[in-house]
Coordinates of C-alpha atoms and ligand atoms in Angstrom, one line a residue:
M1 CA -15.3 -22.3 -1.2
A2 CA -12.5 -20.4 -2.9
V3 CA -9.8 -19.8 -1.2
H4 CA -8.1 -16.0 -1.2
N5 CA -4.8 -14.5 -2.2
A6 CA -4.0 -12.7 1.1
E7 CA -4.6 -16.4 2.4
V8 CA -2.5 -18.2 0.3
A9 CA -0.4 -15.3 1.1
E10 CA -0.3 -16.2 4.7
L11 CA -0.2 -20.0 4.8
F12 CA 3.4 -19.3 3.3
N13 CA 4.7 -16.7 4.9
R14 CA 4.3 -18.5 8.3
L15 CA 5.6 -21.6 6.9
A16 CA 8.7 -19.8 5.8
D17 CA 9.2 -18.5 9.0
L18 CA 7.7 -21.5 11.2
L19 CA 11.2 -22.8 8.3
E20 CA 13.6 -19.6 9.3
I21 CA 12.7 -20.2 13.4
E22 CA 14.0 -23.7 12.6
G23 CA 17.5 -22.2 10.8
A24 CA 16.1 -23.5 7.3
N25 CA 17.9 -23.1 4.0
V26 CA 17.8 -19.6 3.5
F27 CA 16.9 -19.5 -0.1
R28 CA 14.1 -22.6 1.0
V29 CA 12.4 -19.5 3.0
R30 CA 12.8 -16.6 0.1
A31 CA 11.2 -19.4 -2.3
Y32 CA 8.2 -18.7 0.3
R33 CA 8.2 -15.0 1.2
R34 CA 9.0 -14.2 -2.6
A35 CA 5.9 -16.8 -3.5
A36 CA 4.1 -15.5 -1.1
Q37 CA 4.3 -12.3 -2.2
T38 CA 3.9 -13.2 -6.0
I39 CA 0.4 -14.7 -4.6
E40 CA -0.5 -11.4 -3.3
D41 CA 0.2 -8.9 -6.1
L42 CA -1.6 -11.6 -9.0
P43 CA -4.0 -9.5 -9.3
V44 CA -6.8 -12.6 -10.5
S45 CA -7.7 -15.4 -7.9
V46 CA -5.6 -18.4 -7.9
A47 CA -8.3 -20.8 -6.6
E48 CA -9.6 -19.5 -10.2
M49 CA -6.3 -20.1 -12.1
V50 CA -6.5 -23.6 -10.7
E51 CA -9.8 -23.9 -11.4
Q52 CA -10.3 -23.1 -14.7
G53 CA -6.2 -25.8 -15.4
Q54 CA -4.4 -22.9 -16.0
D55 CA -0.2 -23.8 -14.6
L56 CA 0.7 -21.7 -12.0
S57 CA 4.6 -23.5 -12.3
K58 CA 4.5 -20.2 -14.9
L59 CA 3.8 -17.6 -12.5
P60 CA 6.9 -15.7 -11.3
G61 CA 8.5 -17.2 -8.6
I62 CA 6.7 -19.9 -8.3
G63 CA 7.7 -23.3 -10.3
R64 CA 6.8 -26.8 -10.1
D65 CA 7.2 -27.2 -6.5
L66 CA 5.3 -24.5 -5.1
A67 CA 2.5 -24.3 -7.9
G68 CA 1.4 -28.2 -6.6
K69 CA 1.1 -26.5 -2.3
I70 CA -1.2 -23.9 -4.3
E71 CA -3.4 -26.8 -5.7
E72 CA -3.3 -28.4 -2.5
I73 CA -4.4 -25.5 -0.5
V74 CA -7.0 -24.8 -2.9
K75 CA -8.5 -27.9 -3.7
T76 CA -8.8 -29.2 -0.4
G77 CA -7.7 -26.8 2.2
K78 CA -5.1 -28.4 3.7
F79 CA -1.2 -27.7 3.2
T80 CA 1.4 -30.5 4.5
A81 CA 4.1 -28.8 4.6
L82 CA 3.0 -26.8 6.7
E83 CA 1.5 -28.8 8.7
E84 CA 4.8 -31.5 9.1
V85 CA 6.1 -28.4 10.5
T86 CA 3.7 -27.6 13.1
A87 CA 4.0 -31.0 14.4
R88 CA 7.3 -30.2 15.9
L89 CA 6.6 -26.7 16.5
P90 CA 3.9 -24.9 18.0
S91 CA 2.7 -22.8 15.0
S92 CA 2.0 -19.6 17.1
L93 CA 5.9 -18.4 17.1
A94 CA 5.4 -17.7 13.9
T95 CA 3.1 -14.5 15.0
L96 CA 6.5 -13.8 17.3
V97 CA 8.3 -13.9 14.5
A98 CA 7.3 -10.7 13.8
V99 CA 7.6 -9.3 17.0
P100 CA 9.9 -5.9 16.8
G101 CA 13.4 -7.0 18.0
L102 CA 12.6 -10.2 17.4
G103 CA 13.6 -12.6 14.3
P104 CA 13.7 -16.2 13.5
K105 CA 16.5 -16.5 15.9
R106 CA 15.5 -15.1 19.0
V107 CA 12.2 -17.1 18.3
Q108 CA 14.1 -20.5 18.6
L109 CA 15.9 -19.1 21.7
I110 CA 13.6 -18.0 23.6
H111 CA 11.4 -20.6 22.9
D112 CA 14.3 -23.7 23.3
K113 CA 14.9 -21.8 26.6
L114 CA 12.0 -20.5 28.2
G115 CA 9.3 -22.9 26.4
V116 CA 7.6 -19.5 24.7
R117 CA 5.0 -20.8 22.6
S118 CA 3.3 -17.0 22.8
L119 CA 2.4 -13.9 23.0
E120 CA 1.3 -14.3 26.8
D121 CA 4.0 -16.7 26.9
L122 CA 6.5 -13.8 25.7
A123 CA 4.8 -10.9 28.2
A124 CA 4.9 -12.9 31.1
A125 CA 8.4 -13.8 30.2
A126 CA 10.0 -10.7 29.8
R127 CA 8.4 -8.8 32.9
A128 CA 9.7 -11.6 34.8
H129 CA 13.4 -10.6 33.5
K130 CA 13.8 -13.4 32.3
L131 CA 15.1 -12.3 27.9
R132 CA 17.8 -10.0 29.1
S133 CA 20.1 -13.3 30.4
L134 CA 19.3 -14.8 27.7
P135 CA 23.0 -14.5 24.7
R136 CA 21.5 -11.9 22.0
F137 CA 19.0 -10.2 24.6
S138 CA 19.5 -7.3 26.6
P139 CA 18.0 -5.3 29.1
K140 CA 17.3 -2.8 26.7
L141 CA 15.3 -5.3 24.1
E142 CA 13.5 -6.8 26.5
A143 CA 12.2 -3.1 27.9
R144 CA 11.3 -2.5 24.6
I145 CA 9.8 -6.0 23.1
L146 CA 7.8 -5.2 26.0
E147 CA 6.6 -1.5 24.6
E148 CA 5.8 -3.3 21.9
L149 CA 4.0 -5.9 23.1
E150 CA 1.2 -3.2 25.2
R151 CA 1.1 -1.0 22.2
H152 CA -0.1 -4.0 19.7
R153 CA -3.2 -4.8 21.8
T154 CA -4.3 -1.6 22.3
T155 CA -3.8 -0.7 18.0
E156 CA -6.5 -2.3 16.0
R157 CA -5.7 -5.3 13.7
R158 CA -5.2 -3.4 9.9
F159 CA -4.7 -4.6 6.7
R160 CA -3.0 -2.5 4.0
I161 CA -5.8 -1.4 1.4
A162 CA -4.9 -3.4 -1.8
T163 CA -5.5 -6.3 0.6
A164 CA -8.7 -4.5 1.8
A165 CA -9.7 -3.9 -1.7
E166 CA -9.5 -7.6 -2.5
F167 CA -12.3 -8.0 -0.6
A168 CA -14.1 -4.9 -0.2
E169 CA -14.8 -5.2 -3.7
A170 CA -15.8 -9.6 -3.8
L171 CA -18.4 -8.3 -1.3
R172 CA -19.8 -5.5 -2.7
A173 CA -19.6 -8.0 -5.9
H174 CA -21.2 -10.7 -3.5
M175 CA -24.2 -7.5 -2.1
Q176 CA -25.2 -6.2 -6.3
R177 CA -25.9 -10.4 -7.2
C178 CA -28.5 -9.3 -4.1
P179 CA -32.4 -9.5 -5.4
G180 CA -33.1 -5.7 -4.8
V181 CA -30.8 -4.3 -4.1
E182 CA -30.3 -1.2 -5.3
Q183 CA -26.4 0.8 -4.5
V184 CA -23.7 -0.9 -2.4
V185 CA -21.1 1.5 -1.2
V186 CA -18.1 0.2 1.4
A187 CA -17.7 3.3 2.6
G188 CA -15.2 4.0 5.8
S189 CA -11.7 5.4 5.0
Y190 CA -11.3 2.8 2.2
R191 CA -14.0 5.0 0.5
R192 CA -11.2 7.3 1.9
C193 CA -8.3 6.2 0.2
K194 CA -6.5 5.1 3.6
E195 CA -2.9 4.0 3.0
T196 CA -4.3 1.1 5.4
V197 CA -8.0 0.3 6.9
G198 CA -8.9 -1.4 9.7
D199 CA -12.1 -3.3 8.7
L200 CA -15.4 -2.4 6.1
D201 CA -18.2 -0.7 6.0
L202 CA -20.7 -1.5 3.2
L203 CA -24.5 0.3 3.2
V204 CA -27.7 -0.6 0.8
T205 CA -30.4 0.5 -0.3
C206 CA -32.9 -1.4 -1.2
A207 CA -36.8 -1.6 -0.4
K208 CA -37.0 -4.7 1.9
S209 CA -33.8 -5.5 4.3
K210 CA -34.4 -8.5 5.9
H211 CA -32.7 -11.0 3.0
V212 CA -30.1 -7.8 2.2
I213 CA -29.1 -9.6 6.0
E214 CA -29.4 -12.8 4.8
H215 CA -27.2 -12.5 1.7
F216 CA -24.8 -11.1 3.8
V217 CA -23.8 -13.3 5.6
A218 CA -24.0 -15.3 2.9
F219 CA -20.8 -14.6 2.1
E220 CA -18.5 -17.4 1.8
E221 CA -15.1 -16.1 3.1
V222 CA -16.7 -15.8 6.2
A223 CA -15.4 -17.1 9.5
E224 CA -18.0 -15.6 12.4
I225 CA -20.7 -13.5 11.7
T226 CA -20.6 -11.5 15.1
A227 CA -23.8 -9.3 15.5
K228 CA -26.8 -9.9 12.7
G229 CA -30.3 -7.3 13.1
S230 CA -32.9 -6.7 10.9
T231 CA -31.0 -3.4 9.9
R232 CA -27.2 -4.2 10.1
A233 CA -24.9 -7.2 10.2
A234 CA -21.6 -8.1 11.5
I235 CA -19.0 -10.8 9.8
A236 CA -15.1 -12.0 10.4
L237 CA -13.6 -12.9 7.6
K238 CA -11.1 -16.1 7.3
A239 CA -8.6 -12.9 6.7
G240 CA -9.2 -11.9 9.7
M241 CA -11.1 -7.9 8.7
Q242 CA -14.2 -7.1 9.8
A243 CA -16.7 -6.3 7.7
D244 CA -20.1 -4.4 8.7
I245 CA -23.7 -3.5 6.8
R246 CA -26.6 -1.1 6.9
V247 CA -29.4 -1.2 4.9
V248 CA -30.7 2.4 4.9
P249 CA -33.2 3.3 3.0
A250 CA -33.0 5.5 -0.3
K251 CA -34.1 8.8 2.0
S252 CA -31.6 8.6 4.5
Y253 CA -28.5 7.1 2.0
G254 CA -26.5 10.1 1.7
A255 CA -27.0 11.6 4.8
A256 CA -25.9 7.6 6.3
L257 CA -22.5 7.6 3.0
H258 CA -20.9 10.6 5.3
Y259 CA -21.7 9.9 8.7
F260 CA -20.0 6.6 7.8
T261 CA -17.2 7.5 5.4
G262 CA -16.1 10.2 8.4
S263 CA -14.0 10.9 9.2
K264 CA -14.6 11.2 12.9
D265 CA -13.6 14.8 13.1
H266 CA -14.1 15.9 9.6
N267 CA -18.2 14.5 10.8
I268 CA -18.4 16.5 14.0
H269 CA -16.8 20.1 12.2
I270 CA -19.7 19.2 9.4
R271 CA -22.3 18.5 12.1
K272 CA -20.8 22.1 14.0
L273 CA -21.6 24.1 11.2
G274 CA -25.2 22.2 11.1
Q275 CA -26.1 23.6 14.6
A276 CA -25.1 26.5 13.9
R277 CA -27.6 26.8 11.1
G278 CA -30.2 25.2 13.5
L279 CA -30.0 22.0 11.8
K280 CA -29.6 18.6 13.2
I281 CA -27.3 16.7 10.5
N282 CA -26.7 12.5 11.5
E283 CA -26.3 9.0 9.4
Y284 CA -30.4 9.3 9.3
G285 CA -30.6 12.8 7.7
I286 CA -30.8 16.2 8.0
F287 CA -33.5 18.6 9.7
R288 CA -34.6 21.5 11.2
D289 CA -37.0 20.2 14.7
D290 CA -37.0 17.4 14.1
K291 CA -38.8 17.8 10.5
R292 CA -36.3 16.1 7.7
I293 CA -35.2 18.6 4.5
G294 CA -32.4 16.5 3.2
G295 CA -30.2 13.6 3.6
R296 CA -31.1 11.9 0.4
T297 CA -27.4 12.6 -1.1
E298 CA -24.0 13.4 0.1
E299 CA -24.5 17.0 -1.6
E300 CA -28.0 17.6 0.3
V301 CA -25.6 17.5 3.2
F302 CA -22.8 19.7 2.6
A303 CA -25.9 22.0 1.0
A304 CA -27.1 22.2 3.4
V305 CA -24.2 23.9 5.4
G306 CA -23.1 26.1 2.5
L307 CA -20.8 23.5 1.2
P308 CA -20.5 22.9 -2.1
Y309 CA -19.1 18.8 -2.6
I310 CA -15.6 16.9 -1.0
E311 CA -14.3 15.0 -2.3
P312 CA -14.2 12.1 0.3
E313 CA -10.0 11.4 0.3
L314 CA -9.9 15.1 1.4
R315 CA -12.4 14.5 4.3
E316 CA -10.0 14.6 7.5
D317 CA -10.6 18.3 9.0
R318 CA -7.7 18.5 7.7
G319 CA -8.3 22.3 6.5
E320 CA -11.1 21.2 4.2
I321 CA -13.8 22.0 5.3
E322 CA -12.1 26.1 5.0
A323 CA -10.7 25.3 2.1
A324 CA -14.9 24.4 0.4
Q325 CA -15.9 27.8 2.3
E326 CA -14.0 29.5 1.0
G327 CA -14.1 28.4 -2.7
R328 CA -10.5 26.9 -3.2
L329 CA -10.7 23.3 -3.2
P330 CA -8.7 21.2 -5.0
K331 CA -9.1 19.8 -8.6
L332 CA -8.0 16.5 -7.4
V333 CA -6.6 14.3 -10.1
T334 CA -7.3 11.4 -11.2
L335 CA -6.1 8.1 -12.4
R336 CA -7.4 9.4 -16.3
D337 CA -4.8 12.2 -16.3
I338 CA -1.7 9.9 -15.3
R339 CA -0.1 10.1 -19.4
G340 CA 3.0 7.3 -18.0
D341 CA 4.0 5.5 -15.1
L342 CA 8.4 6.6 -14.1
H343 CA 9.3 3.3 -12.0
C344 CA 9.4 0.1 -13.2
H345 CA 11.7 -3.1 -13.3
T346 CA 12.0 -5.0 -15.5
N347 CA 13.9 -8.7 -15.1
A348 CA 17.4 -7.0 -16.2
S349 CA 16.9 -7.1 -12.1
D350 CA 14.2 -7.8 -10.0
G351 CA 11.5 -8.0 -12.0
K352 CA 9.4 -10.7 -12.8
N353 CA 8.6 -9.3 -16.9
A354 CA 10.9 -8.9 -20.2
L355 CA 11.2 -5.4 -21.3
V356 CA 8.5 -5.4 -24.0
Q357 CA 6.5 -7.0 -22.0
M358 CA 6.5 -3.9 -19.6
V359 CA 5.9 -1.9 -22.6
E360 CA 3.0 -3.8 -23.8
A361 CA 1.0 -3.4 -20.3
A362 CA 1.8 0.0 -20.1
R363 CA 0.6 0.8 -23.4
A364 CA -2.3 -1.5 -22.7
R365 CA -3.6 0.5 -20.0
G366 CA -2.9 3.1 -21.9
Y367 CA -0.4 5.6 -20.7
E368 CA 1.8 7.4 -23.6
Y369 CA 5.6 6.7 -21.6
L370 CA 6.9 4.0 -19.6
A371 CA 9.9 4.6 -18.0
I372 CA 12.5 1.6 -17.3
T373 CA 14.3 2.2 -13.3
D374 CA 15.8 -1.4 -12.8
H375 CA 18.3 -1.0 -10.2
S376 CA 22.3 -0.2 -9.5
K377 CA 24.6 -2.6 -8.9
H378 CA 25.2 -2.4 -5.5
A379 CA 21.1 -4.0 -5.1
T380 CA 23.6 -7.1 -5.6
V381 CA 19.8 -9.1 -3.9
A382 CA 18.0 -6.9 -6.9
R383 CA 21.5 -8.4 -9.6
G384 CA 21.3 -4.6 -10.2
L385 CA 22.8 -3.6 -13.8
D386 CA 26.6 -2.1 -13.8
E387 CA 27.8 0.4 -16.3
K388 CA 27.6 -2.3 -18.9
R389 CA 24.8 -3.7 -18.6
L390 CA 22.3 -0.7 -18.4
S391 CA 24.3 0.1 -21.5
K392 CA 23.1 -2.4 -23.0
Q393 CA 19.9 -2.7 -21.8
L394 CA 19.9 1.3 -22.7
D395 CA 20.7 0.1 -25.9
E396 CA 17.8 -1.7 -26.5
I397 CA 15.3 0.8 -25.6
D398 CA 16.9 2.8 -28.0
R399 CA 15.8 0.3 -30.7
L400 CA 12.5 -0.5 -29.6
N401 CA 11.6 3.4 -29.4
D402 CA 12.4 3.6 -32.5
S403 CA 9.7 0.6 -34.1
L404 CA 7.4 2.4 -31.6
D405 CA 4.7 4.7 -32.7
G406 CA 2.6 6.9 -30.0
F407 CA 4.4 6.7 -27.3
R408 CA 7.9 6.6 -25.3
V409 CA 9.9 4.4 -22.9
L410 CA 12.5 6.3 -21.1
K411 CA 15.5 5.5 -20.5
S412 CA 15.7 6.2 -16.1
C413 CA 17.2 3.6 -13.7
E414 CA 17.0 3.3 -10.2
V415 CA 20.0 4.4 -8.8
D416 CA 21.5 3.1 -5.4
I417 CA 22.2 6.5 -2.7
L418 CA 26.3 5.2 -1.5
A419 CA 25.8 5.0 3.1
D420 CA 28.6 8.1 1.8
G421 CA 26.0 9.8 -0.4
T422 CA 27.3 9.0 -4.2
L423 CA 25.5 7.3 -6.2
D424 CA 26.0 3.6 -7.6
L425 CA 26.6 5.0 -11.0
P426 CA 29.3 6.8 -12.6
D427 CA 28.3 10.2 -15.3
R428 CA 29.4 8.9 -17.5
I429 CA 26.8 6.6 -17.8
L430 CA 24.2 8.4 -16.0
K431 CA 24.0 10.9 -18.6
R432 CA 22.6 8.6 -20.6
L433 CA 19.5 8.6 -19.3
D434 CA 16.2 10.4 -19.5
F435 CA 16.8 11.3 -15.8
V436 CA 17.4 9.7 -12.7
V437 CA 16.0 8.3 -9.9
C438 CA 17.6 7.7 -6.5
A439 CA 16.5 5.2 -3.6
V440 CA 18.5 4.4 0.0
H441 CA 18.2 1.2 0.3
Y442 CA 20.8 0.2 2.7
K443 CA 21.7 1.4 5.8
F444 CA 18.6 2.3 7.4
D445 CA 20.0 2.3 10.8
M446 CA 22.5 6.0 10.2
D447 CA 21.1 8.8 12.8
A448 CA 18.3 11.8 11.4
K449 CA 21.2 14.4 10.8
S450 CA 23.5 11.5 8.8
Q451 CA 20.1 9.7 7.2
T452 CA 19.4 13.7 5.9
E453 CA 22.7 15.0 4.4
R454 CA 23.2 11.5 2.9
I455 CA 20.5 12.5 0.6
L456 CA 21.1 15.7 0.5
R457 CA 24.3 14.3 -1.1
A458 CA 22.7 12.0 -3.1
M459 CA 20.4 15.5 -4.6
D460 CA 23.6 17.2 -5.2
N461 CA 24.9 15.7 -8.2
P462 CA 21.9 17.4 -11.3
Y463 CA 22.0 14.1 -12.3
C464 CA 19.8 12.9 -9.8
K465 CA 16.6 13.9 -11.0
I466 CA 13.8 11.9 -8.5
L467 CA 14.6 10.5 -5.5
A468 CA 12.3 7.1 -5.1
H469 CA 10.1 6.2 -1.6
P470 CA 11.7 9.0 0.6
T471 CA 10.9 7.8 4.2
G472 CA 12.1 3.6 2.9
R473 CA 8.7 2.4 5.3
L474 CA 6.9 -0.8 4.8
L475 CA 3.4 -0.6 5.8
L476 CA 2.5 -2.4 8.4
E477 CA 5.9 -3.8 8.6
R478 CA 8.0 -0.8 9.6
P479 CA 8.8 2.7 10.1
G480 CA 10.7 4.8 7.6
Y481 CA 14.5 5.3 8.0
A482 CA 15.5 8.6 10.7
L483 CA 15.4 12.2 8.4
E484 CA 14.7 15.0 8.9
I485 CA 11.7 15.4 6.2
E486 CA 11.2 19.2 5.8
R487 CA 15.4 19.5 5.4
V488 CA 15.1 17.0 2.7
L489 CA 11.6 18.7 0.9
R490 CA 13.7 22.0 1.5
G491 CA 16.7 20.3 -0.6
A492 CA 14.9 19.4 -3.0
K493 CA 13.2 22.2 -3.4
E494 CA 16.4 24.7 -4.0
R495 CA 18.3 21.6 -6.0
G496 CA 15.1 21.3 -8.9
C497 CA 15.0 17.5 -7.4
F498 CA 11.1 16.3 -7.1
L499 CA 9.8 13.7 -4.3
E500 CA 7.9 10.7 -5.5
L501 CA 5.5 8.7 -4.5
N502 CA 6.0 4.8 -4.7
S503 CA 2.3 3.4 -5.1
H504 CA 3.7 0.2 -4.2
P505 CA 0.8 -0.7 -1.4
S506 CA 3.8 -1.8 1.2
R507 CA 5.0 1.3 0.7
L508 CA 2.4 4.9 -0.7
D509 CA 6.0 6.3 0.3
L510 CA 5.3 10.1 0.2
D511 CA 2.2 9.8 2.7
D512 CA -0.9 11.7 1.9
V513 CA 0.6 14.6 4.5
H514 CA 4.0 14.9 3.3
C515 CA 2.6 15.2 -0.5
K516 CA 0.4 17.8 0.8
A517 CA 3.4 20.0 2.4
A518 CA 5.8 19.5 -1.6
K519 CA 2.8 20.4 -2.9
E520 CA 2.8 23.9 -0.5
M521 CA 6.1 23.6 -1.2
G522 CA 5.8 23.8 -5.0
I523 CA 7.7 20.5 -5.6
L524 CA 6.4 18.2 -7.7
I525 CA 5.2 14.7 -7.2
S526 CA 6.1 12.0 -9.2
I527 CA 3.7 8.4 -9.4
G528 CA 5.2 5.5 -9.5
T529 CA 4.5 1.9 -8.7
D530 CA 7.9 1.0 -8.5
A531 CA 6.3 -2.4 -10.3
H532 CA 7.7 -5.8 -10.9
S533 CA 5.9 -7.3 -13.4
T534 CA 3.0 -5.9 -15.8
M535 CA 0.0 -6.8 -13.1
G536 CA 2.2 -4.6 -10.3
L537 CA 1.5 -1.0 -12.6
D538 CA -2.4 -1.6 -11.6
A539 CA -0.6 0.1 -9.0
M540 CA -1.4 3.2 -9.7
R541 CA -4.7 3.7 -8.5
Y542 CA -3.0 3.2 -4.7
G543 CA -1.2 6.4 -6.4
V544 CA -3.3 8.3 -7.0
G545 CA -5.6 7.7 -4.0
Q546 CA -2.8 9.2 -1.6
A547 CA -2.1 11.3 -4.0
R548 CA -5.6 13.0 -3.9
R549 CA -5.5 12.5 0.2
G550 CA -2.6 15.3 -0.7
W551 CA -4.6 17.4 -2.2
L552 CA -2.6 17.2 -5.6
E553 CA -3.9 18.5 -8.4
P554 CA -2.7 17.0 -11.9
K555 CA -0.3 20.5 -12.2
D556 CA 0.8 18.8 -8.9
I557 CA 2.0 16.4 -10.5
L558 CA 4.6 15.6 -13.4
N559 CA 3.2 12.2 -14.3
T560 CA 0.4 13.7 -15.8
R561 CA 2.5 16.3 -18.7
P562 CA 3.2 15.0 -21.7
W563 CA 6.6 14.3 -22.7
P564 CA 8.1 17.1 -24.8
E565 CA 6.9 18.9 -21.7
L566 CA 7.7 16.2 -18.6
K567 CA 10.9 16.7 -20.4
R568 CA 11.3 20.4 -20.3
L569 CA 11.5 19.8 -17.1
L570 CA 13.9 16.9 -16.3
A571 CA 16.1 18.8 -17.6
R572 CA 19.2 19.5 -15.6
Ligands
ZN601 ZN1 13.2 0.7 -4.3
ZN602 ZN1 12.1 0.3 -7.1

């Protein structure tokens, strides 16, 4: 049975959490976290690599020791290093580290002093006001922890879209191998390219449904079969995700696809339009007086209420139905419209691949240009470049460009915005760049007004052209810093700056709503992957998905343009 990358990454992260609680060496902890990240980012399965005898120690940040551990997990399903730690510490402590406000040091404390081992223990201790008396705790923190626990209970578990994609695609491939199956589609929020996905909704057409259900529940990643009927089933995957399947006849396919794609609000709106026309629209089809008049395709559903086809990413009832009625639906950007990537790192800073490898990978993806945006010196953990090292890289890019035909490496840098809003590198080096990407990487705790002014001050520098990952959020990890986003948008517009839609699946920052706001204000968006390896360039699909949710068309995006036009736009 194949182990999934997400599961290996999860084991490494859990080990890192527990080691941190024990107070282990920080470099050791960091090594496990980095390895987990590497594994999560890999587009190929580590299990397959092991099977094919490939050398895992060649992977960035892995090395001999960790490669051996991955092999152990893949081959035996066991992880001795984790077992050793859990012999000393309850592994449930790892889940406590993730509670906002806690962290490893405090978890160690509540375990030692109060015997807290689980979320339930923690809630009980907080309710009994036992936390506030401990060092490192306060009544305020105690209240906050309780609040977090309450919220946790009421929200379903969600996954980043890249994690969902891994399982969605594996399940789709699995179902396509089932004899007699015609169409297989993963509907729901996954099809709408939402940044996080709760569960997977598969829809299958097939004349005979029984063996389809049997095939579905035999998927190798199944941890538990939670429901099983003749035309539908639900499973829980080992990675914690839920997946549902429905087998529908071809005549209902379009209606079912529309229904299960959602969103709920969009569906309600469409149903109401149907009712006004004397139609009943549901997952089985389109009916007039109980007589079926359509439902084979989604186009039929929209046509029944007088609308053209609406792309899944727009279906949030955020004005798309009105736009469709008025013939002003956007012609959404596609991956094919993207001519290059405007944000990536090489091993000169914290990337894993060399400049030439990144360039080759960009060319292999059919791009015309790639901007190299290594970190500036303030980002010390990322080995950011000072003036001298950046200058050396620029010379290297110049030489490389001389040897390239039909492709251009753009000279850039992801320059830190310092706490006072000045840039981390002097103008005399910035002027050698094709354009400058600026970003906030520290001091997230400023109040909204100060943080906004810090960013506006950075944009006052005429060299600052693109604001990277504008809100700094990490999906499912931390919210963005406090920010007056409308002021940032206006400020960017006034100063001729552009905003980034960072495609990294843990960022997807700007979000869809702010992309649309930027478009309406006439601010162009740069889609960059923030790739830290050649494989990271593939995250462009998630950025494009998010851009589509933000109603963006090719004309709203910087990197749909050929270099000469882009160059004019980026000129100071
Ligand atoms: Zn960054
Ligand atoms: Zn970056």
